[in-house]
Coordinates of C-alpha atoms in Angstrom, one line a residue:
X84 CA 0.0 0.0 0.0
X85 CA 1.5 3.6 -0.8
X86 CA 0.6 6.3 1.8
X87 CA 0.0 10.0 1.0
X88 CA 0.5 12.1 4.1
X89 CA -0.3 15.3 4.2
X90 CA 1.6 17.2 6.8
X91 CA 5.0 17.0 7.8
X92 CA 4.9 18.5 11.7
X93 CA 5.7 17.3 15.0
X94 CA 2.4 14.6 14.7
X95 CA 2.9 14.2 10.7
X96 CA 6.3 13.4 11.0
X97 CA 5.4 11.1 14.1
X98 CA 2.9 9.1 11.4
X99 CA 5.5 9.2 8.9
X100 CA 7.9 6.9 10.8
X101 CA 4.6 4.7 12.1
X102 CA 3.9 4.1 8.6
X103 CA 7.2 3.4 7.3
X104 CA 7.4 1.0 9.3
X105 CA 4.1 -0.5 9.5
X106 CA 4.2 -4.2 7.0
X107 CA 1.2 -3.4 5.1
X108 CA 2.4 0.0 4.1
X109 CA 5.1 0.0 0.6
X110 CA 5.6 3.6 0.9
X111 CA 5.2 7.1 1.7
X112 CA 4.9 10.1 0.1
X113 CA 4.6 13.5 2.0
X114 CA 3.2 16.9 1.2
X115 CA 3.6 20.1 3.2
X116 CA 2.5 23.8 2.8
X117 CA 6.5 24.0 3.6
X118 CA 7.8 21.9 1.0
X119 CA 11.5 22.0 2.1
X120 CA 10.4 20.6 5.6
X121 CA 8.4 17.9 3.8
X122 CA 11.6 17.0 1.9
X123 CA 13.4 17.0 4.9
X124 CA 11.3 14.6 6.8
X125 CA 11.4 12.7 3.9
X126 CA 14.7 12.3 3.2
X127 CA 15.7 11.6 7.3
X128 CA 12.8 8.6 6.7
X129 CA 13.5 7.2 3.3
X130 CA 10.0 8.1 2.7
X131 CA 9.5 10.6 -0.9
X132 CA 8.6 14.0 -1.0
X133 CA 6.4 15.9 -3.6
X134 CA 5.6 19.9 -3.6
X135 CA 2.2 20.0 -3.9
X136 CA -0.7 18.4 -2.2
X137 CA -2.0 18.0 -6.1
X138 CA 1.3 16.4 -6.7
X139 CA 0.4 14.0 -3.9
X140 CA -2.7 13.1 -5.2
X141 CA -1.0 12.7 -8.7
X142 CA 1.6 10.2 -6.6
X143 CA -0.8 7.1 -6.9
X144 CA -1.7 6.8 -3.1
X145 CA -4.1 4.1 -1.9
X146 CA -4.8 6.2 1.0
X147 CA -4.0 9.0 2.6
X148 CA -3.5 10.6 6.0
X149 CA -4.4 14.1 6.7
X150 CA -1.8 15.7 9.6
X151 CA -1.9 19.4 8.3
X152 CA -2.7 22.4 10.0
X153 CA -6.7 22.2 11.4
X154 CA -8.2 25.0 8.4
X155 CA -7.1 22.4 5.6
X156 CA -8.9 19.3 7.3
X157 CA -12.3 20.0 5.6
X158 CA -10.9 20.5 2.0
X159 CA -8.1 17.8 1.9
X160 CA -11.0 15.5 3.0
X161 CA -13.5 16.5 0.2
X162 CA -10.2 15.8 -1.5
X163 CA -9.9 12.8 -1.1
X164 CA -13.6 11.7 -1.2
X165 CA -13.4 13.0 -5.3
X166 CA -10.6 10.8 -5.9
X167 CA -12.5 8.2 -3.8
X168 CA -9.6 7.4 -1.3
X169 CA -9.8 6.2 2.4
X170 CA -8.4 8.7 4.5
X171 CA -6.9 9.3 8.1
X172 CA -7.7 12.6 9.2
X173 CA -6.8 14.1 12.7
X174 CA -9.5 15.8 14.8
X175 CA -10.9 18.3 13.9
X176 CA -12.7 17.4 10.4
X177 CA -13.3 21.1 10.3
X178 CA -13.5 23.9 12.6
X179 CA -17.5 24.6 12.4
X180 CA -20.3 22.2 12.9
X181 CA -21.9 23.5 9.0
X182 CA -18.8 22.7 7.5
X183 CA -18.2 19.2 9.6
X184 CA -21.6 18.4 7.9
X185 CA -20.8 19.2 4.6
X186 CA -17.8 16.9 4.7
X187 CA -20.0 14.2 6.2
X188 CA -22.5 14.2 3.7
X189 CA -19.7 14.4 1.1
X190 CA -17.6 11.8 2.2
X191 CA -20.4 9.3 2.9
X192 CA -21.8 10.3 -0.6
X193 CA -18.9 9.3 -2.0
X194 CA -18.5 6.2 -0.1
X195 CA -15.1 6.6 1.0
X196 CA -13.9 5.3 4.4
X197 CA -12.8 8.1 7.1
X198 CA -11.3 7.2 10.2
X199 CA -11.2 10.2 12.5
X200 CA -8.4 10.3 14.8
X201 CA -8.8 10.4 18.7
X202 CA -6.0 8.3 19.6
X203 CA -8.0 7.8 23.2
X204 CA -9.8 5.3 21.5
X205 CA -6.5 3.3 21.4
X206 CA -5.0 3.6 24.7
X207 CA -5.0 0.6 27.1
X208 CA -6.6 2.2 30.1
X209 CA -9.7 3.7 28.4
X210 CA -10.4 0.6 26.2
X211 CA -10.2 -1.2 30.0
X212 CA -12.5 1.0 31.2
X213 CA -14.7 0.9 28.1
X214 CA -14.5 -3.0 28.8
X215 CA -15.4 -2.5 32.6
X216 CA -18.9 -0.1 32.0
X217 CA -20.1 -2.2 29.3
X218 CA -19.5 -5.3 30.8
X219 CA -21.7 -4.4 33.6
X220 CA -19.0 -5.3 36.0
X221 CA -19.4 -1.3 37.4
X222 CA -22.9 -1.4 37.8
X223 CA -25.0 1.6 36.9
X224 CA -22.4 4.6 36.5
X225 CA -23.0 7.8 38.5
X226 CA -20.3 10.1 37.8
X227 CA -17.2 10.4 35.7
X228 CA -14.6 12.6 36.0
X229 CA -12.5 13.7 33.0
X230 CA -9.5 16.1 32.1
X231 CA -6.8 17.1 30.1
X232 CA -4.4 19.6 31.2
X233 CA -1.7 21.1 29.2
X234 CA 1.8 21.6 30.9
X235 CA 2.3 24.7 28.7
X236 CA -0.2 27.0 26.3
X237 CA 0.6 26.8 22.5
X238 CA 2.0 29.5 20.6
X239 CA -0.3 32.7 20.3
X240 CA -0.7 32.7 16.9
X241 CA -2.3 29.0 17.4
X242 CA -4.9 30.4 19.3
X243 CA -7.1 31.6 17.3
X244 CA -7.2 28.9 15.0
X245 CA -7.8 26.3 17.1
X246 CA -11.8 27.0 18.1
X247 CA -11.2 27.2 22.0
X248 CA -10.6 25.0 24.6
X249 CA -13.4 23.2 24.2
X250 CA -13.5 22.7 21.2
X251 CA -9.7 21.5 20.5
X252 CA -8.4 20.0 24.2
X253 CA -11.9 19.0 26.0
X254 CA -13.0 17.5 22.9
X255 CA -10.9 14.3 23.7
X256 CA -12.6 13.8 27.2
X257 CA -16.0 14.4 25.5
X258 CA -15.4 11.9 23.0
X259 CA -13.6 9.2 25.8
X260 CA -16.8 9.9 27.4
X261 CA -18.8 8.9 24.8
X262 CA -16.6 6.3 23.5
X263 CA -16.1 4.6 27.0
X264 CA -20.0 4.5 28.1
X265 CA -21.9 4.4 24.8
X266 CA -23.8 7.0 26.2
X267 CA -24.6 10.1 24.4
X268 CA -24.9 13.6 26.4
X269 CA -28.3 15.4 26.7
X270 CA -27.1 18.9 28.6
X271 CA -24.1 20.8 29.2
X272 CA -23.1 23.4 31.2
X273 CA -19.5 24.8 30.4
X274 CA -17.4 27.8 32.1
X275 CA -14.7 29.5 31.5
X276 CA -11.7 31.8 33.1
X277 CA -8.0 33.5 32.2
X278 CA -5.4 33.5 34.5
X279 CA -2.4 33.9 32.1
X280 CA -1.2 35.1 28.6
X281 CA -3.2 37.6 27.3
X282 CA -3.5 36.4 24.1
X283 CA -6.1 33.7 24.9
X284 CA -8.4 36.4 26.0
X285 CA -7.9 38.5 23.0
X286 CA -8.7 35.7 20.7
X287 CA -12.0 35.1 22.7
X288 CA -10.8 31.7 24.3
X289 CA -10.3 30.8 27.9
X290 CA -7.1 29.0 29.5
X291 CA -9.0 27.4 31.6
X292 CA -12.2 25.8 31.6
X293 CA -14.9 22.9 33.5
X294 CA -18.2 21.3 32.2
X295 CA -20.7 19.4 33.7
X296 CA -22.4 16.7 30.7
X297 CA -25.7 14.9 31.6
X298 CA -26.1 11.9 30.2
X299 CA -29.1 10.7 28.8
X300 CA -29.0 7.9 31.6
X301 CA -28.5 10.7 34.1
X302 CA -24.9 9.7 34.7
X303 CA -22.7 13.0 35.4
X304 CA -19.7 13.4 33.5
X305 CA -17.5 16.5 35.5
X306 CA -15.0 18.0 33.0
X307 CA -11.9 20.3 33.4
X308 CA -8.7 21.8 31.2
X309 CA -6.4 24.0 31.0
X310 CA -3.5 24.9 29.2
X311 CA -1.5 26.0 32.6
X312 CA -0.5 22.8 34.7
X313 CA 3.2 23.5 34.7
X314 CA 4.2 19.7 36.3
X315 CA 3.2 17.8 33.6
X316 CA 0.7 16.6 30.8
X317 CA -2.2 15.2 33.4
X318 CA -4.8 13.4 31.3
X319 CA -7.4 11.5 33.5
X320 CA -10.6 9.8 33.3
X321 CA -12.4 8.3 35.9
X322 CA -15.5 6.2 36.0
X323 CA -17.5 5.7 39.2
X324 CA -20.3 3.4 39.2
X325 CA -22.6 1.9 41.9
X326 CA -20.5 -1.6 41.8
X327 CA -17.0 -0.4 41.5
X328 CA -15.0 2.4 40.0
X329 CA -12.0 2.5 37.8
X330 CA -9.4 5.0 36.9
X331 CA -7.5 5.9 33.6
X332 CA -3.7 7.6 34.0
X333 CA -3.4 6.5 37.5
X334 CA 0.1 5.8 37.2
X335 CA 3.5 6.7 38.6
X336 CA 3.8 9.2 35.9
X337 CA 0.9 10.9 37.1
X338 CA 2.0 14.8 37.5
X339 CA 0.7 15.3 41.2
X340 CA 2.7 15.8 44.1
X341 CA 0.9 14.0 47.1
X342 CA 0.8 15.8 50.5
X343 CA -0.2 13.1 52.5
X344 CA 2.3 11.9 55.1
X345 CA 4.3 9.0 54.4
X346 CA 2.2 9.3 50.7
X347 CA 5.6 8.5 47.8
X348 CA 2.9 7.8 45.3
X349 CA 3.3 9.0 41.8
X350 CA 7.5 8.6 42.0
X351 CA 8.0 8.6 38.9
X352 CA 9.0 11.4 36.3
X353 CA 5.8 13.5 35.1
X354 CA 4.4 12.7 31.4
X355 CA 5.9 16.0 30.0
X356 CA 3.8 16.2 26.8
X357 CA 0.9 14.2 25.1
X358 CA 2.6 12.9 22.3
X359 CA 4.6 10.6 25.2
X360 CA 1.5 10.2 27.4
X361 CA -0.1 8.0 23.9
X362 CA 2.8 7.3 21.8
X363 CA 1.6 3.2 21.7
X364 CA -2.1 4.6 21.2
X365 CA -1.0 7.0 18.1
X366 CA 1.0 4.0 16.9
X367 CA -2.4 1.6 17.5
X368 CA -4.3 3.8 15.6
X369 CA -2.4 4.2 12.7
X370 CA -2.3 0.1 12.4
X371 CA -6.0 0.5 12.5
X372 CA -6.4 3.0 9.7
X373 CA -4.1 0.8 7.8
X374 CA -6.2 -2.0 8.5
X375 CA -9.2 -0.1 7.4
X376 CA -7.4 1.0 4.0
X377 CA -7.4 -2.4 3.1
X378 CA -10.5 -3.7 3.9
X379 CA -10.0 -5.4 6.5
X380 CA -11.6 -3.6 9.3
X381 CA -14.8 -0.8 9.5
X382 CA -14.0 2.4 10.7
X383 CA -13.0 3.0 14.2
X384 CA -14.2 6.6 14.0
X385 CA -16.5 7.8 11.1
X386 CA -16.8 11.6 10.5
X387 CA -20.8 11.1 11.5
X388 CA -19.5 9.7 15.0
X389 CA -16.8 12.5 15.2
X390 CA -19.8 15.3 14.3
X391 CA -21.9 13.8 18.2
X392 CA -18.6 14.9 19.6
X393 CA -17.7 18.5 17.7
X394 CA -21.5 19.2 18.4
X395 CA -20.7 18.3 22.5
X396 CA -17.7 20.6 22.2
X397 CA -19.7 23.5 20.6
X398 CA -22.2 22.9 23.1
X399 CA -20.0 23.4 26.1
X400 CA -18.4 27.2 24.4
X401 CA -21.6 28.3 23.4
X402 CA -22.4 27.7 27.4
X403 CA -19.2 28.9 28.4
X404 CA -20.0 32.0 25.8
X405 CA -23.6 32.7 27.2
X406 CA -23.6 31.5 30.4
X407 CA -26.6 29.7 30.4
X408 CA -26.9 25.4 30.2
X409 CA -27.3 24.3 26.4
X410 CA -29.8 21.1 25.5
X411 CA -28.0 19.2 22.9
X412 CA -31.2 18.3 20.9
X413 CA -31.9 21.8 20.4
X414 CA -28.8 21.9 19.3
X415 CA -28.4 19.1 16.8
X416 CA -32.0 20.8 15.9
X417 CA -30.4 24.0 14.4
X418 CA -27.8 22.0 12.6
X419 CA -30.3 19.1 11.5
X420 CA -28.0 16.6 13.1
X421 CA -29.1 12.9 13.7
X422 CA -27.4 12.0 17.4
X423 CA -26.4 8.4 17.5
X424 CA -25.0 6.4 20.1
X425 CA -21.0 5.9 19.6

């Protein structure tokens, strides 16, 4: 199989080296709005290089994976759907709900296979507790608890692109959530404050920010981020139910500093960034969309599934944005979405 990937960053030159050394994958081509650092990747990898996303396209790919900057998701997708390729595409599929929809009704027009990339869906600890909630062994679930904060914010001129904190870092827990329960969320109620760089409030975003999701069963799922927790990358999820509860990233590398006496748990050396926190999850996923490329497999994450999630995220910021609690089948209402259970 020859890969196109589009996107030669910190995460497309991650998938570059995945690929090249994935057995079902022949080669790789590469593609980057900064065609030097495309070559460059390339050439470090023994993968090829072409100028031009058209070039790419012209390369003969079987597939393709999408790792390029967030505004260029929706049109490399319809893409890919005209030259009727299965794709990989990180998350977002676009940065608007009206626009996710038009690439979902394209891509399933043309019957192309899209597997949207959260990489949760591939770590050990949340496919175990996945396993645990629907295998009853939890009884009903009550409350889960779910966040991912940032060691560091991302550069300023990132900000403004990347739809909020919602909408680009809580969007993982809201999908776990999903993903882990099979449950899909009826209300939100989302909040928002700046304690740091000015730049996030200039853009309209918030550096720091909770949620509370109902369920539809009337579970609670309690959400927080920020882009400030300066000892490490601390993603979480935690799933209390009336049998037993279960934790996700309860490990030594967890970045807290315990204050109990005689307390030496998490020793070890803080996750620093999320890339290390799910390098064998990016790395699982990949295999995945390989497998899917062939035929082997359905999709892991279709652009409709991704769509319940985006629509949770723009939930919580238009909550955060109007302080008021948002219903998500009004909602899905003004966008004419369908909600379906992950």
């Amino acid at each position: 199989m020859r890969v196109g990937l589009i996107g030669s960053g910190r995460i497309g030159a991650f998938h570059a080296r995945t690929l090249i050394g994935h057995p079902g994958v022949d080669s790789v081509v590469l593609a980057d709005a900064d065609a030097p650092r495309a070559r460059a990747v390339a050439a470090e990898l023994g993968a090829d290089a072409v100028d031009t996303t058209d070039e790419l396209f012209d390369a003969g790919p079987d597939a393709v994976v999408v790792a390029a900057a967030t505004a260029a998701h929706a049109g490399l997708l319809l893409r890919a759907a005209e030259a009727g390729l299965p794709v990989f595409c990180e998350k977002p599929v676009a940065p608007s709900v009206v626009e996710h929809l038009a690439v979902m009704h394209a891509v399933e027009a043309a019957g192309i296979a899209v597997h949207v990339g959260f990489q949760r869906r591939f770590d050990a600890g949340y496919a175990a507790a996945r396993a645990a909630v629907r295998s009853g062994e939890l009884g009903w679930v009550h409350t889960l608890r779910a966040g991912t904060l940032d060691p560091a914010p991302p550069p300023a001129a990132y900000v403004p692109l990347s739809g909020g904190l919602f909408r680009d870092c809580s969007v993982h827990d809201i999908d776990a959530v999903r993903w882990v329960t099979g449950t899909e969320v009826r209300e939100v109620y989302a909040t928002g404050a700046n304690h740091g760089a000015d730049f996030f409030r200039e853009a309209g975003d918030v550096d720091a920010g909770a949620a509370l999701l109902t369920m539809e069963d009337d579970a609670f799922a309690l959400l927080s981020g920020t882009r400030y927790n300066a000892r490490g990358c601390d993603v979480r999820l935690e799933v209390l139910g009336s049998l037993d509860s279960v934790s996700v990233g309860l490990d030594d590398r967890l970045p807290l500093r315990s204050v109990e006496p005689g307390v030496e748990f998490p020793a070890g050396r803080p996750w620093a960034l999320f890339m290390e926190r799910f390098e064998p999850a990016y790395r699982a996923e990949l295999a995945a969309f390989v497998q899917m490329a062939a035929g082997e497999r359905e999709s892991p994450c279709t652009v409709r599934d991704s769509l319940q999630t985006a629509l949770v995220a723009e939930a919580c910021e238009v909550s955060r944005r109007e302080r008021r609690p948002v219903q998500l089948a009004a909602l899905a209402a003004e966008y004419d979405v369908l909600v379906s259970a992950p």
